[in-house]
JSON list of N, CA and C in Angstrom, two decimals:
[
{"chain": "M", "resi": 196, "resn": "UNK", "atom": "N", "xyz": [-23.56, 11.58, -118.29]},
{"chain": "M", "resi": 196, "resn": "UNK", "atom": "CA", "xyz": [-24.46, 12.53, -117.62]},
{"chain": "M", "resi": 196, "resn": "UNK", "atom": "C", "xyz": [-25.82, 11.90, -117.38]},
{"chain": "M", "resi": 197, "resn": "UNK", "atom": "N", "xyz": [-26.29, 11.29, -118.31]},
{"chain": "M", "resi": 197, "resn": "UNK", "atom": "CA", "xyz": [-27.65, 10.06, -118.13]},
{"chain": "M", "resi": 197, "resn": "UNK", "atom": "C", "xyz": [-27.54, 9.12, -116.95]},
{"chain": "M", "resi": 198, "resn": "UNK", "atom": "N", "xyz": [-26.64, 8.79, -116.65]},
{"chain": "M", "resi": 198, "resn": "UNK", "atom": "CA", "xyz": [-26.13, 7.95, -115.79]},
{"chain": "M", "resi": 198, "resn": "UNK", "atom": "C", "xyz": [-26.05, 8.63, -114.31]},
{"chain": "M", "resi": 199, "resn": "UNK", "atom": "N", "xyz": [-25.58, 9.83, -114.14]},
{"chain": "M", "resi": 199, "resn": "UNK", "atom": "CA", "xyz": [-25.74, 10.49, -113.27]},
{"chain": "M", "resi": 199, "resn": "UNK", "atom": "C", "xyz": [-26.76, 11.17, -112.92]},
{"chain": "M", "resi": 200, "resn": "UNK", "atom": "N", "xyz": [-27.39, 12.02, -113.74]},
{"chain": "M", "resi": 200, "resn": "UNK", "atom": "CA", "xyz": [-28.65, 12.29, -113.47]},
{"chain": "M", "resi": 200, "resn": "UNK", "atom": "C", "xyz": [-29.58, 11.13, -112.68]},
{"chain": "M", "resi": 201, "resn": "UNK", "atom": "N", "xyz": [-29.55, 10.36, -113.30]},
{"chain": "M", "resi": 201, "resn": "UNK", "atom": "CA", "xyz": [-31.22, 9.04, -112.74]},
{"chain": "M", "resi": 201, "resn": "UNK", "atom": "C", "xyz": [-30.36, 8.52, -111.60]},
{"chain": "M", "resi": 202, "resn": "UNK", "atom": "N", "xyz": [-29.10, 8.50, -111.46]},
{"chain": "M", "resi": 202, "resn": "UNK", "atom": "CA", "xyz": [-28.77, 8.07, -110.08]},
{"chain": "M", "resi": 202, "resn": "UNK", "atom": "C", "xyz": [-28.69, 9.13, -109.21]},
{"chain": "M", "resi": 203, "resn": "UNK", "atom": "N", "xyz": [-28.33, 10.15, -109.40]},
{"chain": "M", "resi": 203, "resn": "UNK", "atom": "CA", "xyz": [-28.69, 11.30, -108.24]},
{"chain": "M", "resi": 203, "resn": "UNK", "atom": "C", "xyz": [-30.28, 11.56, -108.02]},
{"chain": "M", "resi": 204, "resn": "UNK", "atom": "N", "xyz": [-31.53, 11.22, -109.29]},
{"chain": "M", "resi": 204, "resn": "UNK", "atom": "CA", "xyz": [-32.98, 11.20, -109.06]},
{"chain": "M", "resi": 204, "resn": "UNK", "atom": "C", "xyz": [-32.94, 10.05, -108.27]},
{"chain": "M", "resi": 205, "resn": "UNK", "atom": "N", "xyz": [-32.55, 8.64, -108.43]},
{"chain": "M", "resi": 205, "resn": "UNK", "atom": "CA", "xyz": [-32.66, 7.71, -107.74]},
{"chain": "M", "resi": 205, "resn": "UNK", "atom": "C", "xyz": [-32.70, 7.62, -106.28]},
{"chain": "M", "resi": 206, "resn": "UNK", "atom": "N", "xyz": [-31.44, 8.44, -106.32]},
{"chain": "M", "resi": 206, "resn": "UNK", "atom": "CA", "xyz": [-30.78, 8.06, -104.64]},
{"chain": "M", "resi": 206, "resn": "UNK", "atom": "C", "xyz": [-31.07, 9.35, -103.65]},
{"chain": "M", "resi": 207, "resn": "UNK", "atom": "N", "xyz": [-31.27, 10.40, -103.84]},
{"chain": "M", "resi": 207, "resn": "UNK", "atom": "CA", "xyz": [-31.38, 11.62, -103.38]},
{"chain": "M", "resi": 207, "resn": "UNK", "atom": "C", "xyz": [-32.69, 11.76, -103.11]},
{"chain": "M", "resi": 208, "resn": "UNK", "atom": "N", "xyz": [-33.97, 11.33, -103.51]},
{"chain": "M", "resi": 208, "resn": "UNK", "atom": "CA", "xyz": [-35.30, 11.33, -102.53]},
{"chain": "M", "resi": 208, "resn": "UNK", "atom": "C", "xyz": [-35.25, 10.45, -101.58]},
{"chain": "M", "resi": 209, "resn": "UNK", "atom": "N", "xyz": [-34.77, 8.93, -102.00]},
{"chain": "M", "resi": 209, "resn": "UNK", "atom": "CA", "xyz": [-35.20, 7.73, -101.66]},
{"chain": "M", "resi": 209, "resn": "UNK", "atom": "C", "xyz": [-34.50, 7.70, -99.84]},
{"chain": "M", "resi": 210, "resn": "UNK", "atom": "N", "xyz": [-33.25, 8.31, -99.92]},
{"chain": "M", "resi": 210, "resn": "UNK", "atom": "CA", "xyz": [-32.77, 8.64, -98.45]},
{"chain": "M", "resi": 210, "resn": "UNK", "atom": "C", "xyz": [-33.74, 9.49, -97.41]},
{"chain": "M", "resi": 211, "resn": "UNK", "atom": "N", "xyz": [-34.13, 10.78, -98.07]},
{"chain": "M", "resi": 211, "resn": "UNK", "atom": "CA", "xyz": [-34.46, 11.93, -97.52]},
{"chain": "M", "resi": 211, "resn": "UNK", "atom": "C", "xyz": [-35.99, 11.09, -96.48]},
{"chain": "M", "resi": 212, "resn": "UNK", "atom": "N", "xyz": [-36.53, 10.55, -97.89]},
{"chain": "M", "resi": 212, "resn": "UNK", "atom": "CA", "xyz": [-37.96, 9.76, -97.65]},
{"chain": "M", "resi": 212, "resn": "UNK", "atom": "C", "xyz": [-37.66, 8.87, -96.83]},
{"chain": "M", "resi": 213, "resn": "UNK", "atom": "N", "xyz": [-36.72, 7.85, -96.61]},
{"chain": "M", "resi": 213, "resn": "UNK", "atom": "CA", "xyz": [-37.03, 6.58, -95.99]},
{"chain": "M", "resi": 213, "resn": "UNK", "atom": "C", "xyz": [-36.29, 7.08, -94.21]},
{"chain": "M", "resi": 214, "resn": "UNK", "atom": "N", "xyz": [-35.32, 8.26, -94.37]},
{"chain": "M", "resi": 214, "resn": "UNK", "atom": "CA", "xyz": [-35.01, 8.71, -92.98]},
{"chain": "M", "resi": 214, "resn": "UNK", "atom": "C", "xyz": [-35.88, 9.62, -92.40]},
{"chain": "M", "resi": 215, "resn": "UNK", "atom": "N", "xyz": [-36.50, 10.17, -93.47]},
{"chain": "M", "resi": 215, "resn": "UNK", "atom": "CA", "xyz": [-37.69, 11.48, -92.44]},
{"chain": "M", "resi": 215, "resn": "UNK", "atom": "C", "xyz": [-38.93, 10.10, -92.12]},
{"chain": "M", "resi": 216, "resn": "UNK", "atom": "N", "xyz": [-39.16, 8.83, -92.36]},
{"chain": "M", "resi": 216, "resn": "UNK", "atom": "CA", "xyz": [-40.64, 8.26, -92.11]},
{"chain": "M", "resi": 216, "resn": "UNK", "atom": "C", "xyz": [-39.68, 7.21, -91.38]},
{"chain": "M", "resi": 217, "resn": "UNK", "atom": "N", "xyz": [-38.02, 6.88, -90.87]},
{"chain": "M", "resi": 217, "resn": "UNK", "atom": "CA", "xyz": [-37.70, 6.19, -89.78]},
{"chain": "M", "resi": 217, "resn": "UNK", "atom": "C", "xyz": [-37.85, 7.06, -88.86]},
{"chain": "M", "resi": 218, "resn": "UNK", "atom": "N", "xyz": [-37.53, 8.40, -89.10]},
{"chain": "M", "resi": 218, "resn": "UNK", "atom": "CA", "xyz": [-37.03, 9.32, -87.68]},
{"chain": "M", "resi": 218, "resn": "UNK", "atom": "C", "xyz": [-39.20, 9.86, -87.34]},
{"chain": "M", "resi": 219, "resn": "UNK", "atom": "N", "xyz": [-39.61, 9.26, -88.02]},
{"chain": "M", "resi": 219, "resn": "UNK", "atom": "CA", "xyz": [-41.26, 9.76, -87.71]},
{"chain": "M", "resi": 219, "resn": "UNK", "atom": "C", "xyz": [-41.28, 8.54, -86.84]},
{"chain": "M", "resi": 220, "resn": "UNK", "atom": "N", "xyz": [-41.22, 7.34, -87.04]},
{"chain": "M", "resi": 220, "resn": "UNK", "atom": "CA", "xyz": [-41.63, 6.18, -86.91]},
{"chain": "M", "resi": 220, "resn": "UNK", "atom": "C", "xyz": [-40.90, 5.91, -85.06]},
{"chain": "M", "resi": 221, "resn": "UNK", "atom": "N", "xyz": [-39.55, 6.49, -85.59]},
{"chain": "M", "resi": 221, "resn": "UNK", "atom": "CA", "xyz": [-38.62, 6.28, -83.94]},
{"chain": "M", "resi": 221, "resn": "UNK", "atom": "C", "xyz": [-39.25, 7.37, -83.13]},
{"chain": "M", "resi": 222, "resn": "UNK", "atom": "N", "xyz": [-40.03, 8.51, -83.51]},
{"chain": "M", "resi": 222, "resn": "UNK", "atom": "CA", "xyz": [-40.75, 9.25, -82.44]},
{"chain": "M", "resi": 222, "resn": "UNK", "atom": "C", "xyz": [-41.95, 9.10, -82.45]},
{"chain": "M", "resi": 223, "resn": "UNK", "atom": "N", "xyz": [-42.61, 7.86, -83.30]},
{"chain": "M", "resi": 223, "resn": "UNK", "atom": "CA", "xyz": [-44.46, 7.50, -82.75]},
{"chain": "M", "resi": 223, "resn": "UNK", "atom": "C", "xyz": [-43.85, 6.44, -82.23]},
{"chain": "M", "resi": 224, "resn": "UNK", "atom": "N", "xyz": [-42.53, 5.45, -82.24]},
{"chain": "M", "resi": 224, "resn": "UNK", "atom": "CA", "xyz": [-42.94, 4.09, -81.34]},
{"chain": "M", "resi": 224, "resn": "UNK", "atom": "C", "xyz": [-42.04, 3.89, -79.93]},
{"chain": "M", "resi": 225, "resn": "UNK", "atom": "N", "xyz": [-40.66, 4.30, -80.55]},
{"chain": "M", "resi": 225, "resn": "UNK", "atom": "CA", "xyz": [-39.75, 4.34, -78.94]},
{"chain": "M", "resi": 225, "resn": "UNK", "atom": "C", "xyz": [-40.13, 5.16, -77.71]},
{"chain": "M", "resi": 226, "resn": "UNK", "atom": "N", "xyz": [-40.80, 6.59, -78.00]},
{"chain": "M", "resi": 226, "resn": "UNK", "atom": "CA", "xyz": [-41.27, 6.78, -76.56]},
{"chain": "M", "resi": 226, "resn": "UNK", "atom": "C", "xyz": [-41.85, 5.67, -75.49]},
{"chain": "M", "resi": 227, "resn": "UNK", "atom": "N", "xyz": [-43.04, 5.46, -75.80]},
{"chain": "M", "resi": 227, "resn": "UNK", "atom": "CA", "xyz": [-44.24, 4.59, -75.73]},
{"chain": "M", "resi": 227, "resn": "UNK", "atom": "C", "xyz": [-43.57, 3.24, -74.83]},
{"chain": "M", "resi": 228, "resn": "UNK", "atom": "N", "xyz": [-42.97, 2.74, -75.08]},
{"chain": "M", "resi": 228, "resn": "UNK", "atom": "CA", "xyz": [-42.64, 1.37, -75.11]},
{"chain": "M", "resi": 228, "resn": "UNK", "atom": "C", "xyz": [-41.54, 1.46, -73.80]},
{"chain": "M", "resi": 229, "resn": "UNK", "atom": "N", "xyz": [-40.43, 2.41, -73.72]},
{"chain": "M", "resi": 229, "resn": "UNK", "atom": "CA", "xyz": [-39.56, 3.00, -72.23]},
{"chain": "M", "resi": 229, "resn": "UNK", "atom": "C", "xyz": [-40.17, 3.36, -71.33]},
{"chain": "M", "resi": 230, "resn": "UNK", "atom": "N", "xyz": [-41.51, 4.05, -71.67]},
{"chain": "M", "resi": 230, "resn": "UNK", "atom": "CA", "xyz": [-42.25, 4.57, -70.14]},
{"chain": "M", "resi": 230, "resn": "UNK", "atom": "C", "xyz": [-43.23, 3.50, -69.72]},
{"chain": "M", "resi": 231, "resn": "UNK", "atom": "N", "xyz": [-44.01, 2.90, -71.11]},
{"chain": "M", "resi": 231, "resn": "UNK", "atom": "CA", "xyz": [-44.70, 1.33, -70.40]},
{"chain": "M", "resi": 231, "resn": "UNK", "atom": "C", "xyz": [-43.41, 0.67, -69.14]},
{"chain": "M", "resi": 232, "resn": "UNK", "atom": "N", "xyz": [-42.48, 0.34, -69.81]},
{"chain": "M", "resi": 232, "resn": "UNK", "atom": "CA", "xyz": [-41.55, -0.36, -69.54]},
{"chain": "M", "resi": 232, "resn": "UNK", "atom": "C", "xyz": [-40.95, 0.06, -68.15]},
{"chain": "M", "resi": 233, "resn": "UNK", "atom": "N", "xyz": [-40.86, 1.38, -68.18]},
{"chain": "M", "resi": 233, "resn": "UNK", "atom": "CA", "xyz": [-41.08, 1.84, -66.62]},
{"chain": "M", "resi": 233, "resn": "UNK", "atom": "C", "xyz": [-42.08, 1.51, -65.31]},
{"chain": "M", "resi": 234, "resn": "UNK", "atom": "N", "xyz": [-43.12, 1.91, -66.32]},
{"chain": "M", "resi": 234, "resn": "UNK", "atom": "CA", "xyz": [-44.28, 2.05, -65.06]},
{"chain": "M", "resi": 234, "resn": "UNK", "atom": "C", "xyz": [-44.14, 0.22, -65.00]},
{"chain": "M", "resi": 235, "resn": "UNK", "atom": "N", "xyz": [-44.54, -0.25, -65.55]},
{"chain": "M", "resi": 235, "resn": "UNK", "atom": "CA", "xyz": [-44.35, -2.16, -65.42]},
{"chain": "M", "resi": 235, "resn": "UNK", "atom": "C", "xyz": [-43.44, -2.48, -64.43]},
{"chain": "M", "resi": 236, "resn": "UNK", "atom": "N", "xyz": [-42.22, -1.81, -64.65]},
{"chain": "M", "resi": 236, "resn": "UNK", "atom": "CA", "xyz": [-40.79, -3.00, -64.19]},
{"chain": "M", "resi": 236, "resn": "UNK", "atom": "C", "xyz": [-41.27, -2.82, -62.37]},
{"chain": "M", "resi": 237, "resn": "UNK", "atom": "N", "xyz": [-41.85, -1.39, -61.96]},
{"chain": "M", "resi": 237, "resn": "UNK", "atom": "CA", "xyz": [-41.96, -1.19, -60.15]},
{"chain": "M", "resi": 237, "resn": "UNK", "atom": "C", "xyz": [-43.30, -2.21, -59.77]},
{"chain": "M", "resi": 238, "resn": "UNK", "atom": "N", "xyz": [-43.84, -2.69, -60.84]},
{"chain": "M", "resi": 238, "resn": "UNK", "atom": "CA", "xyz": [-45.30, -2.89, -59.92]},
{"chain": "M", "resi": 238, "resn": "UNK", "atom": "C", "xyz": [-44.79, -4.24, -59.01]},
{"chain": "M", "resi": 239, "resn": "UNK", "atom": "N", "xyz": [-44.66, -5.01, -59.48]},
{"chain": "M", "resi": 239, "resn": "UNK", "atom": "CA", "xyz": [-44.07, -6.46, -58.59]},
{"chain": "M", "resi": 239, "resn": "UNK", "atom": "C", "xyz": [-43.13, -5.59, -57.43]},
{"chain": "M", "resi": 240, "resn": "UNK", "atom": "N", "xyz": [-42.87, -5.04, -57.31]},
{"chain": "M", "resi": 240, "resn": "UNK", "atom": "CA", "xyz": [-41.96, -4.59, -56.04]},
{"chain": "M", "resi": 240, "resn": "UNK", "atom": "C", "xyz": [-42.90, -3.46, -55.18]},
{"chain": "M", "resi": 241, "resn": "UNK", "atom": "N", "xyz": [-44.54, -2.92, -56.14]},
{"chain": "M", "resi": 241, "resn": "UNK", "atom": "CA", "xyz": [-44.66, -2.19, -55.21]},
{"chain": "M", "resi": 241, "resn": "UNK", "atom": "C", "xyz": [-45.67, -3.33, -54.75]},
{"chain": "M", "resi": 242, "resn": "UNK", "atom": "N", "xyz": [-46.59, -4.14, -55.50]},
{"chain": "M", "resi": 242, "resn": "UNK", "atom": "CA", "xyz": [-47.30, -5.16, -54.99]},
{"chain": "M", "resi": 242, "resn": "UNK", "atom": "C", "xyz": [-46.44, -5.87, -53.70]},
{"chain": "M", "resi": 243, "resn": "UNK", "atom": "N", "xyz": [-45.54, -6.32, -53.75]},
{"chain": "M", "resi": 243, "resn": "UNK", "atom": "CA", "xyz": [-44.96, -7.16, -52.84]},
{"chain": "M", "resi": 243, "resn": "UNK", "atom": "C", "xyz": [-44.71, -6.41, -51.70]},
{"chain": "M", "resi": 244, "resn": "UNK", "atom": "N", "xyz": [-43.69, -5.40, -51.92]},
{"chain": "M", "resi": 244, "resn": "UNK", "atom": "CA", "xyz": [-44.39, -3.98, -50.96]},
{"chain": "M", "resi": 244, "resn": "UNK", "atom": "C", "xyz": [-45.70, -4.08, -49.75]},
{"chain": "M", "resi": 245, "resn": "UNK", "atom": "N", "xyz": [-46.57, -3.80, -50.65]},
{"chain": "M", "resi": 245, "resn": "UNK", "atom": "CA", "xyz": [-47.95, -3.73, -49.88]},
{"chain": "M", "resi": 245, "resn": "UNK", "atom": "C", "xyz": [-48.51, -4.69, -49.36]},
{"chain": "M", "resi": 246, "resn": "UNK", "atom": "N", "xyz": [-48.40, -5.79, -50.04]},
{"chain": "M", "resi": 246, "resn": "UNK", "atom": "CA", "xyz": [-48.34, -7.59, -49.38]},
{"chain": "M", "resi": 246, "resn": "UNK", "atom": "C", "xyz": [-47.98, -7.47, -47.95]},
{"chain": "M", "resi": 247, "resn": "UNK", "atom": "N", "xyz": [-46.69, -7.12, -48.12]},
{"chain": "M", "resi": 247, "resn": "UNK", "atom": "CA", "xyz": [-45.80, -6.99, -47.11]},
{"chain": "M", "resi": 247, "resn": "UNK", "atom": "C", "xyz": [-46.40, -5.98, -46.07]},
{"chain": "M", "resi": 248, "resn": "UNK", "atom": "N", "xyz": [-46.74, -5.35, -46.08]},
{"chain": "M", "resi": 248, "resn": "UNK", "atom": "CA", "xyz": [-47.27, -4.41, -44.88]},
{"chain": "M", "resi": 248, "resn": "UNK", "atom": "C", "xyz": [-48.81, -4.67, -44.72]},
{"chain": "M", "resi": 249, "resn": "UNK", "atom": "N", "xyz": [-49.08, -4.80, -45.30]},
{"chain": "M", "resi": 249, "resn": "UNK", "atom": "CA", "xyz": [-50.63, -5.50, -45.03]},
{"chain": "M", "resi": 249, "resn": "UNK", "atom": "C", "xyz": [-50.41, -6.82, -44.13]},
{"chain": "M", "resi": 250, "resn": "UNK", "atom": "N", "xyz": [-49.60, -7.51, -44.37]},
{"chain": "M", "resi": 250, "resn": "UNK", "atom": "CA", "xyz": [-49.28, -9.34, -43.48]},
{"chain": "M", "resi": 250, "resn": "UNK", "atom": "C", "xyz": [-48.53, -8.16, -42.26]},
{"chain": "M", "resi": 251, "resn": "UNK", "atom": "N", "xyz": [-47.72, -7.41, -42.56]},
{"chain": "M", "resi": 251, "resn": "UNK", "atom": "CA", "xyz": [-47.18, -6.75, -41.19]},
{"chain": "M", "resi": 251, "resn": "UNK", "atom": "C", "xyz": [-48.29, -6.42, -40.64]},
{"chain": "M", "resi": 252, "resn": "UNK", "atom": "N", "xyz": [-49.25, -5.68, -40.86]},
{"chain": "M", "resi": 252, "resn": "UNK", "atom": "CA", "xyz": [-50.77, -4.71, -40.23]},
{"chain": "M", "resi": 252, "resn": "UNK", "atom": "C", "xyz": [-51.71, -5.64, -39.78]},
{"chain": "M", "resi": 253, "resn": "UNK", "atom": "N", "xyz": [-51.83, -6.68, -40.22]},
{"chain": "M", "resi": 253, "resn": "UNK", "atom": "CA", "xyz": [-53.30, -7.95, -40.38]},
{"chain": "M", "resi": 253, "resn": "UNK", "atom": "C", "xyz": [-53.48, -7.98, -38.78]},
{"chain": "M", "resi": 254, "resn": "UNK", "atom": "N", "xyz": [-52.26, -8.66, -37.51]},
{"chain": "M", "resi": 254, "resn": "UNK", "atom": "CA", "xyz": [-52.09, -8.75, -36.40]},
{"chain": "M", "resi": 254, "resn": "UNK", "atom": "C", "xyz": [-52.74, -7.56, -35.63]},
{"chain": "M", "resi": 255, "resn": "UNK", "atom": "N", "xyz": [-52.29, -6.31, -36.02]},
{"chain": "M", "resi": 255, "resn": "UNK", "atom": "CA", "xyz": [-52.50, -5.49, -35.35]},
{"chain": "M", "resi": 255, "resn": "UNK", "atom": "C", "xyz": [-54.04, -4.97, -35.63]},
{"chain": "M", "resi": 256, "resn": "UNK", "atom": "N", "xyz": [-54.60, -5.24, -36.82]},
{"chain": "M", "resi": 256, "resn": "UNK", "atom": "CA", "xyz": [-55.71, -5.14, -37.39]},
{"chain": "M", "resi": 256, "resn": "UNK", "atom": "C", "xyz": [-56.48, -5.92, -36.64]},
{"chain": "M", "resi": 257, "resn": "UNK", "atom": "N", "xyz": [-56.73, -7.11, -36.75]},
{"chain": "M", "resi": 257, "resn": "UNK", "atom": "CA", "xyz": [-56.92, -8.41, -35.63]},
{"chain": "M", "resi": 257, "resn": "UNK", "atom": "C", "xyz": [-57.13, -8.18, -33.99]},
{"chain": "M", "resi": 258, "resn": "UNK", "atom": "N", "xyz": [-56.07, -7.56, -33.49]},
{"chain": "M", "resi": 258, "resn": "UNK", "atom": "CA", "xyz": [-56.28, -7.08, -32.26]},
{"chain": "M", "resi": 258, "resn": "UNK", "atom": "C", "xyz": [-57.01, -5.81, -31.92]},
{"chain": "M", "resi": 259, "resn": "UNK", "atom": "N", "xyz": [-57.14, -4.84, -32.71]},
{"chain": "M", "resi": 259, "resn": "UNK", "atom": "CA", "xyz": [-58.06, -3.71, -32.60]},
{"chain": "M", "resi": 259, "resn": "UNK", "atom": "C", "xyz": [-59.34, -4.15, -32.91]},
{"chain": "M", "resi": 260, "resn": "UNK", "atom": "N", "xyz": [-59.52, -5.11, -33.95]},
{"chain": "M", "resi": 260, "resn": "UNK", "atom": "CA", "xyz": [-61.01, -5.52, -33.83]},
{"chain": "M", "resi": 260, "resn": "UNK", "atom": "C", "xyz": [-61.40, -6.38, -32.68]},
{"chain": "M", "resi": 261, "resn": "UNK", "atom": "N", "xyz": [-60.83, -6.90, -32.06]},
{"chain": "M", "resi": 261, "resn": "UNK", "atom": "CA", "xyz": [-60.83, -7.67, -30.60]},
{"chain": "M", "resi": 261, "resn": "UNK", "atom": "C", "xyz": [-61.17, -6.88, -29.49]},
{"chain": "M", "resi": 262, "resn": "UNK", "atom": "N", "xyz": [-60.12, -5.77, -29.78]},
{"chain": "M", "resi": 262, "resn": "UNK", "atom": "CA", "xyz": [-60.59, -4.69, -28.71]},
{"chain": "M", "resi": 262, "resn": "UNK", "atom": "C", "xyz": [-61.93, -4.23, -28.87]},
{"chain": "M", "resi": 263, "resn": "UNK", "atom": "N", "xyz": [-62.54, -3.60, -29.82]},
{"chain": "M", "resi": 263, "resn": "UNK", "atom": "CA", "xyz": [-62.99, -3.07, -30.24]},
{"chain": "M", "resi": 263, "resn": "UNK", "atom": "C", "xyz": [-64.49, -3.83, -29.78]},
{"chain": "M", "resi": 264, "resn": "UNK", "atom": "N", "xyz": [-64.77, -5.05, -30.50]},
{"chain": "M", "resi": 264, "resn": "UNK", "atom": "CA", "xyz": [-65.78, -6.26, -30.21]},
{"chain": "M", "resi": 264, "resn": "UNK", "atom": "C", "xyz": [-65.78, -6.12, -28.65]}
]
């Protein structure tokens, strides 16, 4: 019964504690890190994007100030 007792004291906080401060820990750090990871992964595609239509626009930009002058 000594034997059981200090191992059911042993083992029966030490779970409760170390899964309620992982399952704290997996909801202060995994959000965070998927939505960085979001907003990050589009920018090179929206930069290049806008590159891209800006070098498309420059010409036409170019010629309205021509006109314009």
């Amino acid at each position: 019964m000594d034997k059981l007792s200090k191992l059911a004291f042993e083992r029966l906080p030490m779970p409760l504690a170390t899964g309620q401060h992982r399952l704290d820990y997996r909801v202060i750090t995994l959000p965070p890190l998927p939505t960085l990871y979001l907003l990050l992964l589009p920018l090179p595609l929206v930069v290049h994007i806008v590159l891209n239509i800006l070098m498309l626009l420059m010409p036409l930009v170019s010629n309205w100030i021509r006109i314009c002058l």
